[in-house]
């Protein structure tokens, strides 16, 4: 497969599956957009290894993917069509390889039923599945101030906390409870509340608390927008606003996330895109 064909494959993956990310990619230059799509395709495949149906031996599949990653980072080309574009993007934007190893570690941690005990444990999980994404893509956005790395980490935590709030019931049904046990106890909520048909008052209060925690991470990461290269700021701003809007939609629904999956509609994403591009 040629490099051009590989990038085209990754762009198709991002266009069809990156429900929030892809819109922000449209505000980047073509080389940056291609690189973002290549990185997204890698992340998408990683995520599918822990969730997608039809994989009989997930640990073995992740081990093979990890071996392919090391092969690609060493300059070889494993058979999957995303690798030529991925390798080119990583080299072109000098993305540290450890971030991708950390992503796989995060995916591997989701193979077994998971019950987070403390916020520190949750933060570590968020780092491995989301912060490393932020740390990766700011190399494509471009930055000079090393403080941007800390802010990208916090931004990733904000995004993942938002995802966790949206997916409470789905995760619980899959044996994954990301809301810390210490917080469940504090608000008097039980794990059975997470997969109930109706939202209990204790769980609603807990979700409100976690939403405020996510907002704080969004606030802490706000200076990141001005730290990336000027021509990339509109894209990063749009990405953050789309995720922030998802959090606000969850809040405005009074945290009714058990009966329905809260989304930001396409028209609103396009409106955010247009506003950020001005």
PDB file of C-alpha atoms in Angstrom:
ATOM      1  CA  UNK A   1       0.000   0.000   0.000  1.00  0.00           C
ATOM      2  CA  UNK A   2       1.300   3.441  -0.918  1.00  0.00           C
ATOM      3  CA  UNK A   3       1.569   6.277   1.593  1.00  0.00           C
ATOM      4  CA  UNK A   4      -1.194   8.156  -0.213  1.00  0.00           C
ATOM      5  CA  UNK A   5      -3.505   5.126  -0.066  1.00  0.00           C
ATOM      6  CA  UNK A   6      -2.762   4.691   3.632  1.00  0.00           C
ATOM      7  CA  UNK A   7      -3.656   8.305   4.386  1.00  0.00           C
ATOM      8  CA  UNK A   8      -6.865   7.927   2.370  1.00  0.00           C
ATOM      9  CA  UNK A   9      -7.771   4.868   4.435  1.00  0.00           C
ATOM     10  CA  UNK A  10      -7.167   6.755   7.694  1.00  0.00           C
ATOM     11  CA  UNK A  11      -9.230   9.713   6.501  1.00  0.00           C
ATOM     12  CA  UNK A  12     -12.161   7.397   5.771  1.00  0.00           C
ATOM     13  CA  UNK A  13     -11.896   5.911   9.261  1.00  0.00           C
ATOM     14  CA  UNK A  14     -11.852   9.350  10.878  1.00  0.00           C
ATOM     15  CA  UNK A  15     -14.656  10.720   8.710  1.00  0.00           C
ATOM     16  CA  UNK A  16     -16.989   7.832   9.503  1.00  0.00           C
ATOM     17  CA  UNK A  17     -16.103   7.134  13.140  1.00  0.00           C
ATOM     18  CA  UNK A  18     -14.632  10.257  14.778  1.00  0.00           C
ATOM     19  CA  UNK A  19     -17.928  11.732  15.905  1.00  0.00           C
ATOM     20  CA  UNK A  20     -16.334  14.714  17.714  1.00  0.00           C
ATOM     21  CA  UNK A  21     -12.721  14.826  16.605  1.00  0.00           C
ATOM     22  CA  UNK A  22     -13.191  14.936  12.835  1.00  0.00           C
ATOM     23  CA  UNK A  23     -15.039  18.243  12.739  1.00  0.00           C
ATOM     24  CA  UNK A  24     -12.117  20.033  14.381  1.00  0.00           C
ATOM     25  CA  UNK A  25      -9.694  18.434  11.897  1.00  0.00           C
ATOM     26  CA  UNK A  26     -11.387  20.363   9.087  1.00  0.00           C
ATOM     27  CA  UNK A  27      -9.861  23.621  10.337  1.00  0.00           C
ATOM     28  CA  UNK A  28      -6.288  22.357   9.912  1.00  0.00           C
ATOM     29  CA  UNK A  29      -3.958  22.389   6.940  1.00  0.00           C
ATOM     30  CA  UNK A  30      -4.161  19.252   4.789  1.00  0.00           C
ATOM     31  CA  UNK A  31      -0.861  17.746   6.090  1.00  0.00           C
ATOM     32  CA  UNK A  32      -1.983  18.295   9.683  1.00  0.00           C
ATOM     33  CA  UNK A  33      -5.447  16.908   8.952  1.00  0.00           C
ATOM     34  CA  UNK A  34      -3.941  13.814   7.373  1.00  0.00           C
ATOM     35  CA  UNK A  35      -1.669  13.297  10.366  1.00  0.00           C
ATOM     36  CA  UNK A  36      -4.605  13.696  12.767  1.00  0.00           C
ATOM     37  CA  UNK A  37      -6.576  11.105  10.821  1.00  0.00           C
ATOM     38  CA  UNK A  38      -3.642   8.681  10.935  1.00  0.00           C
ATOM     39  CA  UNK A  39      -3.321   9.053  14.699  1.00  0.00           C
ATOM     40  CA  UNK A  40      -7.085   8.765  15.126  1.00  0.00           C
ATOM     41  CA  UNK A  41      -7.171   5.546  13.066  1.00  0.00           C
ATOM     42  CA  UNK A  42      -4.549   4.065  15.386  1.00  0.00           C
ATOM     43  CA  UNK A  43      -6.520   5.134  18.475  1.00  0.00           C
ATOM     44  CA  UNK A  44      -9.774   3.814  16.991  1.00  0.00           C
ATOM     45  CA  UNK A  45      -8.276   0.420  16.363  1.00  0.00           C
ATOM     46  CA  UNK A  46      -6.817   0.338  19.876  1.00  0.00           C
ATOM     47  CA  UNK A  47     -10.236   1.097  21.331  1.00  0.00           C
ATOM     48  CA  UNK A  48     -11.914  -1.544  19.180  1.00  0.00           C
ATOM     49  CA  UNK A  49      -9.575  -4.201  20.559  1.00  0.00           C
ATOM     50  CA  UNK A  50     -11.216  -3.830  23.972  1.00  0.00           C
ATOM     51  CA  UNK A  51     -14.831  -3.350  22.833  1.00  0.00           C
ATOM     52  CA  UNK A  52     -15.569  -4.549  19.315  1.00  0.00           C
ATOM     53  CA  UNK A  53     -17.446  -7.785  18.787  1.00  0.00           C
ATOM     54  CA  UNK A  54     -15.886 -10.709  16.961  1.00  0.00           C
ATOM     55  CA  UNK A  55     -12.514 -10.716  18.743  1.00  0.00           C
ATOM     56  CA  UNK A  56     -12.272 -14.084  20.489  1.00  0.00           C
ATOM     57  CA  UNK A  57      -8.913 -13.596  22.220  1.00  0.00           C
ATOM     58  CA  UNK A  58      -8.509  -9.936  23.122  1.00  0.00           C
ATOM     59  CA  UNK A  59      -5.221 -10.250  25.073  1.00  0.00           C
ATOM     60  CA  UNK A  60      -3.620 -11.997  22.099  1.00  0.00           C
ATOM     61  CA  UNK A  61      -5.023  -9.414  19.664  1.00  0.00           C
ATOM     62  CA  UNK A  62      -3.624  -6.560  21.765  1.00  0.00           C
ATOM     63  CA  UNK A  63      -0.247  -8.309  22.008  1.00  0.00           C
ATOM     64  CA  UNK A  64      -0.129  -8.624  18.203  1.00  0.00           C
ATOM     65  CA  UNK A  65      -1.103  -4.961  17.801  1.00  0.00           C
ATOM     66  CA  UNK A  66       1.565  -3.936  20.290  1.00  0.00           C
ATOM     67  CA  UNK A  67       4.170  -5.936  18.348  1.00  0.00           C
ATOM     68  CA  UNK A  68       3.013  -4.278  15.112  1.00  0.00           C
ATOM     69  CA  UNK A  69       3.329  -0.861  16.776  1.00  0.00           C
ATOM     70  CA  UNK A  70       6.934  -1.548  17.772  1.00  0.00           C
ATOM     71  CA  UNK A  71       7.652  -2.790  14.272  1.00  0.00           C
ATOM     72  CA  UNK A  72       6.155   0.357  12.734  1.00  0.00           C
ATOM     73  CA  UNK A  73       8.051   2.629  15.120  1.00  0.00           C
ATOM     74  CA  UNK A  74      11.258   0.808  14.134  1.00  0.00           C
ATOM     75  CA  UNK A  75      10.682   1.687  10.489  1.00  0.00           C
ATOM     76  CA  UNK A  76       9.087  -1.522   9.256  1.00  0.00           C
ATOM     77  CA  UNK A  77       5.593  -1.836   7.786  1.00  0.00           C
ATOM     78  CA  UNK A  78       3.203  -4.353   9.337  1.00  0.00           C
ATOM     79  CA  UNK A  79       0.312  -5.407   7.064  1.00  0.00           C
ATOM     80  CA  UNK A  80      -2.499  -3.193   8.399  1.00  0.00           C
ATOM     81  CA  UNK A  81      -3.287  -0.307   5.973  1.00  0.00           C
ATOM     82  CA  UNK A  82      -2.961   2.443   8.602  1.00  0.00           C
ATOM     83  CA  UNK A  83       0.733   1.859   9.377  1.00  0.00           C
ATOM     84  CA  UNK A  84       2.395   3.737   6.470  1.00  0.00           C
ATOM     85  CA  UNK A  85       0.441   6.914   7.279  1.00  0.00           C
ATOM     86  CA  UNK A  86       0.900   6.441  11.018  1.00  0.00           C
ATOM     87  CA  UNK A  87       4.676   6.030  10.711  1.00  0.00           C
ATOM     88  CA  UNK A  88       4.934   9.051   8.432  1.00  0.00           C
ATOM     89  CA  UNK A  89       2.896  11.258  10.786  1.00  0.00           C
ATOM     90  CA  UNK A  90       4.849  10.186  13.878  1.00  0.00           C
ATOM     91  CA  UNK A  91       8.164  10.907  12.175  1.00  0.00           C
ATOM     92  CA  UNK A  92       7.066  14.166  10.547  1.00  0.00           C
ATOM     93  CA  UNK A  93       5.747  15.677  13.790  1.00  0.00           C
ATOM     94  CA  UNK A  94       8.321  14.026  16.059  1.00  0.00           C
ATOM     95  CA  UNK A  95       5.717  12.495  18.355  1.00  0.00           C
ATOM     96  CA  UNK A  96       7.264  10.648  21.335  1.00  0.00           C
ATOM     97  CA  UNK A  97       6.741   6.908  20.955  1.00  0.00           C
ATOM     98  CA  UNK A  98       5.921   6.355  24.616  1.00  0.00           C
ATOM     99  CA  UNK A  99       2.503   7.961  24.171  1.00  0.00           C
ATOM    100  CA  UNK A 100       1.405   5.123  21.895  1.00  0.00           C
ATOM    101  CA  UNK A 101       2.704   2.488  24.292  1.00  0.00           C
ATOM    102  CA  UNK A 102       0.730   4.189  27.055  1.00  0.00           C
ATOM    103  CA  UNK A 103      -2.417   4.072  24.910  1.00  0.00           C
ATOM    104  CA  UNK A 104      -2.087   0.320  24.549  1.00  0.00           C
ATOM    105  CA  UNK A 105      -1.534   0.000  28.288  1.00  0.00           C
ATOM    106  CA  UNK A 106      -4.817   1.855  28.809  1.00  0.00           C
ATOM    107  CA  UNK A 107      -6.639  -0.447  26.398  1.00  0.00           C
ATOM    108  CA  UNK A 108      -5.223  -3.518  28.109  1.00  0.00           C
ATOM    109  CA  UNK A 109      -6.481  -2.257  31.476  1.00  0.00           C
ATOM    110  CA  UNK A 110     -10.059  -2.389  30.151  1.00  0.00           C
ATOM    111  CA  UNK A 111     -10.000  -6.087  29.306  1.00  0.00           C
ATOM    112  CA  UNK A 112     -11.213  -7.160  32.749  1.00  0.00           C
ATOM    113  CA  UNK A 113     -14.160  -5.834  34.775  1.00  0.00           C
ATOM    114  CA  UNK A 114     -12.990  -2.611  36.345  1.00  0.00           C
ATOM    115  CA  UNK A 115     -14.065  -0.859  39.532  1.00  0.00           C
ATOM    116  CA  UNK A 116     -12.201   2.378  40.172  1.00  0.00           C
ATOM    117  CA  UNK A 117     -11.623   3.011  43.874  1.00  0.00           C
ATOM    118  CA  UNK A 118     -10.205   6.542  44.111  1.00  0.00           C
ATOM    119  CA  UNK A 119      -9.987   9.672  42.004  1.00  0.00           C
ATOM    120  CA  UNK A 120      -6.222   9.232  41.762  1.00  0.00           C
ATOM    121  CA  UNK A 121      -6.816   5.832  40.180  1.00  0.00           C
ATOM    122  CA  UNK A 122      -9.364   7.404  37.838  1.00  0.00           C
ATOM    123  CA  UNK A 123      -6.898  10.150  36.901  1.00  0.00           C
ATOM    124  CA  UNK A 124      -4.293   7.513  36.024  1.00  0.00           C
ATOM    125  CA  UNK A 125      -6.840   5.727  33.838  1.00  0.00           C
ATOM    126  CA  UNK A 126      -7.822   8.999  32.134  1.00  0.00           C
ATOM    127  CA  UNK A 127      -4.162   9.724  31.475  1.00  0.00           C
ATOM    128  CA  UNK A 128      -3.611   6.423  29.664  1.00  0.00           C
ATOM    129  CA  UNK A 129      -6.743   6.517  27.521  1.00  0.00           C
ATOM    130  CA  UNK A 130      -7.191  10.254  26.910  1.00  0.00           C
ATOM    131  CA  UNK A 131      -4.359  12.499  28.121  1.00  0.00           C
ATOM    132  CA  UNK A 132      -1.867  10.659  25.946  1.00  0.00           C
ATOM    133  CA  UNK A 133      -4.133  11.507  23.010  1.00  0.00           C
ATOM    134  CA  UNK A 134      -3.900  15.204  23.881  1.00  0.00           C
ATOM    135  CA  UNK A 135      -0.143  14.943  24.357  1.00  0.00           C
ATOM    136  CA  UNK A 136       0.103  13.300  20.953  1.00  0.00           C
ATOM    137  CA  UNK A 137      -2.006  15.711  18.936  1.00  0.00           C
ATOM    138  CA  UNK A 138      -0.469  18.923  20.293  1.00  0.00           C
ATOM    139  CA  UNK A 139       2.705  17.852  18.494  1.00  0.00           C
ATOM    140  CA  UNK A 140       0.660  18.082  15.306  1.00  0.00           C
ATOM    141  CA  UNK A 141      -0.853  21.407  16.369  1.00  0.00           C
ATOM    142  CA  UNK A 142       2.650  22.654  17.173  1.00  0.00           C
ATOM    143  CA  UNK A 143       3.832  24.282  20.402  1.00  0.00           C
ATOM    144  CA  UNK A 144       6.964  25.771  21.970  1.00  0.00           C
ATOM    145  CA  UNK A 145       6.179  26.260  25.656  1.00  0.00           C
ATOM    146  CA  UNK A 146       6.716  22.974  27.569  1.00  0.00           C
ATOM    147  CA  UNK A 147       3.889  24.018  29.903  1.00  0.00           C
ATOM    148  CA  UNK A 148       1.561  23.028  27.058  1.00  0.00           C
ATOM    149  CA  UNK A 149       2.231  19.381  27.900  1.00  0.00           C
ATOM    150  CA  UNK A 150       0.745  19.691  31.388  1.00  0.00           C
ATOM    151  CA  UNK A 151      -2.292  21.518  30.025  1.00  0.00           C
ATOM    152  CA  UNK A 152      -2.823  18.919  27.285  1.00  0.00           C
ATOM    153  CA  UNK A 153      -2.813  16.252  29.987  1.00  0.00           C
ATOM    154  CA  UNK A 154      -5.510  18.121  31.940  1.00  0.00           C
ATOM    155  CA  UNK A 155      -7.549  18.665  28.787  1.00  0.00           C
ATOM    156  CA  UNK A 156      -7.496  14.924  28.116  1.00  0.00           C
ATOM    157  CA  UNK A 157      -8.754  14.259  31.640  1.00  0.00           C
ATOM    158  CA  UNK A 158     -11.630  16.709  31.059  1.00  0.00           C
ATOM    159  CA  UNK A 159     -12.590  14.929  27.841  1.00  0.00           C
ATOM    160  CA  UNK A 160     -12.508  11.488  29.437  1.00  0.00           C
ATOM    161  CA  UNK A 161     -14.524  12.560  32.460  1.00  0.00           C
ATOM    162  CA  UNK A 162     -17.128  13.859  30.008  1.00  0.00           C
ATOM    163  CA  UNK A 163     -17.175  10.516  28.205  1.00  0.00           C
ATOM    164  CA  UNK A 164     -17.530   8.660  31.498  1.00  0.00           C
ATOM    165  CA  UNK A 165     -20.558  10.758  32.488  1.00  0.00           C
ATOM    166  CA  UNK A 166     -22.199  10.113  29.113  1.00  0.00           C
ATOM    167  CA  UNK A 167     -21.535   6.354  29.190  1.00  0.00           C
ATOM    168  CA  UNK A 168     -22.309   5.514  32.838  1.00  0.00           C
ATOM    169  CA  UNK A 169     -24.929   2.850  32.139  1.00  0.00           C
ATOM    170  CA  UNK A 170     -23.204   1.298  29.122  1.00  0.00           C
ATOM    171  CA  UNK A 171     -19.939   0.980  31.031  1.00  0.00           C
ATOM    172  CA  UNK A 172     -21.649  -0.516  34.093  1.00  0.00           C
ATOM    173  CA  UNK A 173     -23.369  -3.123  31.938  1.00  0.00           C
ATOM    174  CA  UNK A 174     -19.928  -4.082  30.609  1.00  0.00           C
ATOM    175  CA  UNK A 175     -18.541  -4.477  34.115  1.00  0.00           C
ATOM    176  CA  UNK A 176     -16.716  -1.151  34.154  1.00  0.00           C
ATOM    177  CA  UNK A 177     -17.405   1.342  36.917  1.00  0.00           C
ATOM    178  CA  UNK A 178     -15.243   4.404  36.437  1.00  0.00           C
ATOM    179  CA  UNK A 179     -16.988   6.594  39.016  1.00  0.00           C
ATOM    180  CA  UNK A 180     -14.700   6.195  42.052  1.00  0.00           C
ATOM    181  CA  UNK A 181     -15.986   3.974  44.866  1.00  0.00           C
ATOM    182  CA  UNK A 182     -14.995   6.707  47.317  1.00  0.00           C
ATOM    183  CA  UNK A 183     -17.386   9.102  45.544  1.00  0.00           C
ATOM    184  CA  UNK A 184     -20.210   6.556  45.308  1.00  0.00           C
ATOM    185  CA  UNK A 185     -19.921   6.066  49.075  1.00  0.00           C
ATOM    186  CA  UNK A 186     -19.750   9.811  49.727  1.00  0.00           C
ATOM    187  CA  UNK A 187     -23.048  10.436  47.934  1.00  0.00           C
ATOM    188  CA  UNK A 188     -24.782   7.274  49.089  1.00  0.00           C
ATOM    189  CA  UNK A 189     -25.057   5.788  45.597  1.00  0.00           C
ATOM    190  CA  UNK A 190     -24.554   2.102  44.817  1.00  0.00           C
ATOM    191  CA  UNK A 191     -23.200   0.397  41.713  1.00  0.00           C
ATOM    192  CA  UNK A 192     -26.680  -1.011  41.060  1.00  0.00           C
ATOM    193  CA  UNK A 193     -27.858   2.590  40.547  1.00  0.00           C
ATOM    194  CA  UNK A 194     -25.615   2.874  37.478  1.00  0.00           C
ATOM    195  CA  UNK A 195     -27.581   0.346  35.438  1.00  0.00           C
ATOM    196  CA  UNK A 196     -31.067   1.194  36.734  1.00  0.00           C
ATOM    197  CA  UNK A 197     -33.912   2.353  34.512  1.00  0.00           C
ATOM    198  CA  UNK A 198     -34.314   5.620  36.406  1.00  0.00           C
ATOM    199  CA  UNK A 199     -31.811   7.980  37.931  1.00  0.00           C
ATOM    200  CA  UNK A 200     -31.661   7.934  41.720  1.00  0.00           C
ATOM    201  CA  UNK A 201     -31.243  11.176  43.629  1.00  0.00           C
ATOM    202  CA  UNK A 202     -27.848  10.149  45.115  1.00  0.00           C
ATOM    203  CA  UNK A 203     -26.535   9.247  41.652  1.00  0.00           C
ATOM    204  CA  UNK A 204     -27.776  12.537  40.200  1.00  0.00           C
ATOM    205  CA  UNK A 205     -25.884  14.437  42.894  1.00  0.00           C
ATOM    206  CA  UNK A 206     -22.775  12.344  42.262  1.00  0.00           C
ATOM    207  CA  UNK A 207     -22.930  13.011  38.515  1.00  0.00           C
ATOM    208  CA  UNK A 208     -23.312  16.733  39.217  1.00  0.00           C
ATOM    209  CA  UNK A 209     -20.195  16.574  41.399  1.00  0.00           C
ATOM    210  CA  UNK A 210     -18.203  14.760  38.693  1.00  0.00           C
ATOM    211  CA  UNK A 211     -19.409  17.249  36.066  1.00  0.00           C
ATOM    212  CA  UNK A 212     -18.111  20.116  38.201  1.00  0.00           C
ATOM    213  CA  UNK A 213     -14.811  18.263  38.458  1.00  0.00           C
ATOM    214  CA  UNK A 214     -14.672  17.983  34.661  1.00  0.00           C
ATOM    215  CA  UNK A 215     -15.457  21.699  34.281  1.00  0.00           C
ATOM    216  CA  UNK A 216     -12.540  22.493  36.552  1.00  0.00           C
ATOM    217  CA  UNK A 217     -10.195  20.548  34.290  1.00  0.00           C
ATOM    218  CA  UNK A 218     -11.587  22.390  31.256  1.00  0.00           C
ATOM    219  CA  UNK A 219     -10.899  25.703  33.040  1.00  0.00           C
ATOM    220  CA  UNK A 220      -7.379  24.672  33.978  1.00  0.00           C
ATOM    221  CA  UNK A 221      -6.578  23.729  30.395  1.00  0.00           C
ATOM    222  CA  UNK A 222      -7.973  26.921  28.763  1.00  0.00           C
ATOM    223  CA  UNK A 223      -4.525  28.577  28.310  1.00  0.00           C
ATOM    224  CA  UNK A 224      -3.525  25.674  26.043  1.00  0.00           C
ATOM    225  CA  UNK A 225      -5.337  27.232  23.082  1.00  0.00           C
ATOM    226  CA  UNK A 226      -2.969  30.202  22.983  1.00  0.00           C
ATOM    227  CA  UNK A 227       0.068  27.965  23.460  1.00  0.00           C
ATOM    228  CA  UNK A 228      -0.333  25.999  20.239  1.00  0.00           C
ATOM    229  CA  UNK A 229       0.762  27.443  16.903  1.00  0.00           C
ATOM    230  CA  UNK A 230      -1.485  30.262  15.743  1.00  0.00           C
ATOM    231  CA  UNK A 231      -2.768  28.468  12.645  1.00  0.00           C
ATOM    232  CA  UNK A 232      -3.872  25.505  14.797  1.00  0.00           C
ATOM    233  CA  UNK A 233      -5.796  27.392  17.456  1.00  0.00           C
ATOM    234  CA  UNK A 234      -9.175  27.365  15.724  1.00  0.00           C
ATOM    235  CA  UNK A 235      -9.074  23.573  15.463  1.00  0.00           C
ATOM    236  CA  UNK A 236      -8.154  23.048  19.112  1.00  0.00           C
ATOM    237  CA  UNK A 237     -10.737  25.616  20.215  1.00  0.00           C
ATOM    238  CA  UNK A 238     -13.449  23.830  18.220  1.00  0.00           C
ATOM    239  CA  UNK A 239     -12.495  20.454  19.674  1.00  0.00           C
ATOM    240  CA  UNK A 240     -12.621  21.754  23.239  1.00  0.00           C
ATOM    241  CA  UNK A 241     -15.907  23.573  22.656  1.00  0.00           C
ATOM    242  CA  UNK A 242     -17.557  20.481  21.170  1.00  0.00           C
ATOM    243  CA  UNK A 243     -16.583  18.393  24.183  1.00  0.00           C
ATOM    244  CA  UNK A 244     -17.514  21.183  26.592  1.00  0.00           C
ATOM    245  CA  UNK A 245     -20.877  21.417  24.889  1.00  0.00           C
ATOM    246  CA  UNK A 246     -21.399  17.688  25.403  1.00  0.00           C
ATOM    247  CA  UNK A 247     -20.792  18.198  29.120  1.00  0.00           C
ATOM    248  CA  UNK A 248     -23.283  21.080  29.208  1.00  0.00           C
ATOM    249  CA  UNK A 249     -25.892  19.007  27.395  1.00  0.00           C
ATOM    250  CA  UNK A 250     -25.463  16.312  30.032  1.00  0.00           C
ATOM    251  CA  UNK A 251     -25.887  18.971  32.711  1.00  0.00           C
ATOM    252  CA  UNK A 252     -28.916  20.592  31.064  1.00  0.00           C
ATOM    253  CA  UNK A 253     -30.603  17.165  30.880  1.00  0.00           C
ATOM    254  CA  UNK A 254     -30.283  17.098  34.697  1.00  0.00           C
ATOM    255  CA  UNK A 255     -27.912  14.150  34.241  1.00  0.00           C
ATOM    256  CA  UNK A 256     -30.498  11.868  32.669  1.00  0.00           C
ATOM    257  CA  UNK A 257     -27.847   9.640  31.108  1.00  0.00           C
ATOM    258  CA  UNK A 258     -29.307   6.244  31.995  1.00  0.00           C
ATOM    259  CA  UNK A 259     -32.287   6.256  29.642  1.00  0.00           C
ATOM    260  CA  UNK A 260     -30.630   7.957  26.689  1.00  0.00           C
ATOM    261  CA  UNK A 261     -27.225   8.699  25.221  1.00  0.00           C
ATOM    262  CA  UNK A 262     -26.600  12.440  25.244  1.00  0.00           C
ATOM    263  CA  UNK A 263     -25.064  13.805  22.044  1.00  0.00           C
ATOM    264  CA  UNK A 264     -24.094  17.084  20.437  1.00  0.00           C
ATOM    265  CA  UNK A 265     -26.089  17.198  17.177  1.00  0.00           C
ATOM    266  CA  UNK A 266     -24.271  17.671  13.884  1.00  0.00           C
ATOM    267  CA  UNK A 267     -25.798  21.109  13.286  1.00  0.00           C
ATOM    268  CA  UNK A 268     -24.370  22.332  16.578  1.00  0.00           C
ATOM    269  CA  UNK A 269     -20.915  20.947  15.812  1.00  0.00           C
ATOM    270  CA  UNK A 270     -20.984  22.765  12.465  1.00  0.00           C
ATOM    271  CA  UNK A 271     -22.086  25.958  14.214  1.00  0.00           C
ATOM    272  CA  UNK A 272     -19.160  25.661  16.645  1.00  0.00           C
ATOM    273  CA  UNK A 273     -16.836  24.986  13.712  1.00  0.00           C
ATOM    274  CA  UNK A 274     -18.034  28.091  11.870  1.00  0.00           C
ATOM    275  CA  UNK A 275     -17.731  30.280  14.975  1.00  0.00           C
ATOM    276  CA  UNK A 276     -14.198  29.087  15.746  1.00  0.00           C
ATOM    277  CA  UNK A 277     -13.031  29.614  12.175  1.00  0.00           C
ATOM    278  CA  UNK A 278     -13.795  33.342  12.258  1.00  0.00           C
TER     279      UNK A 278
END
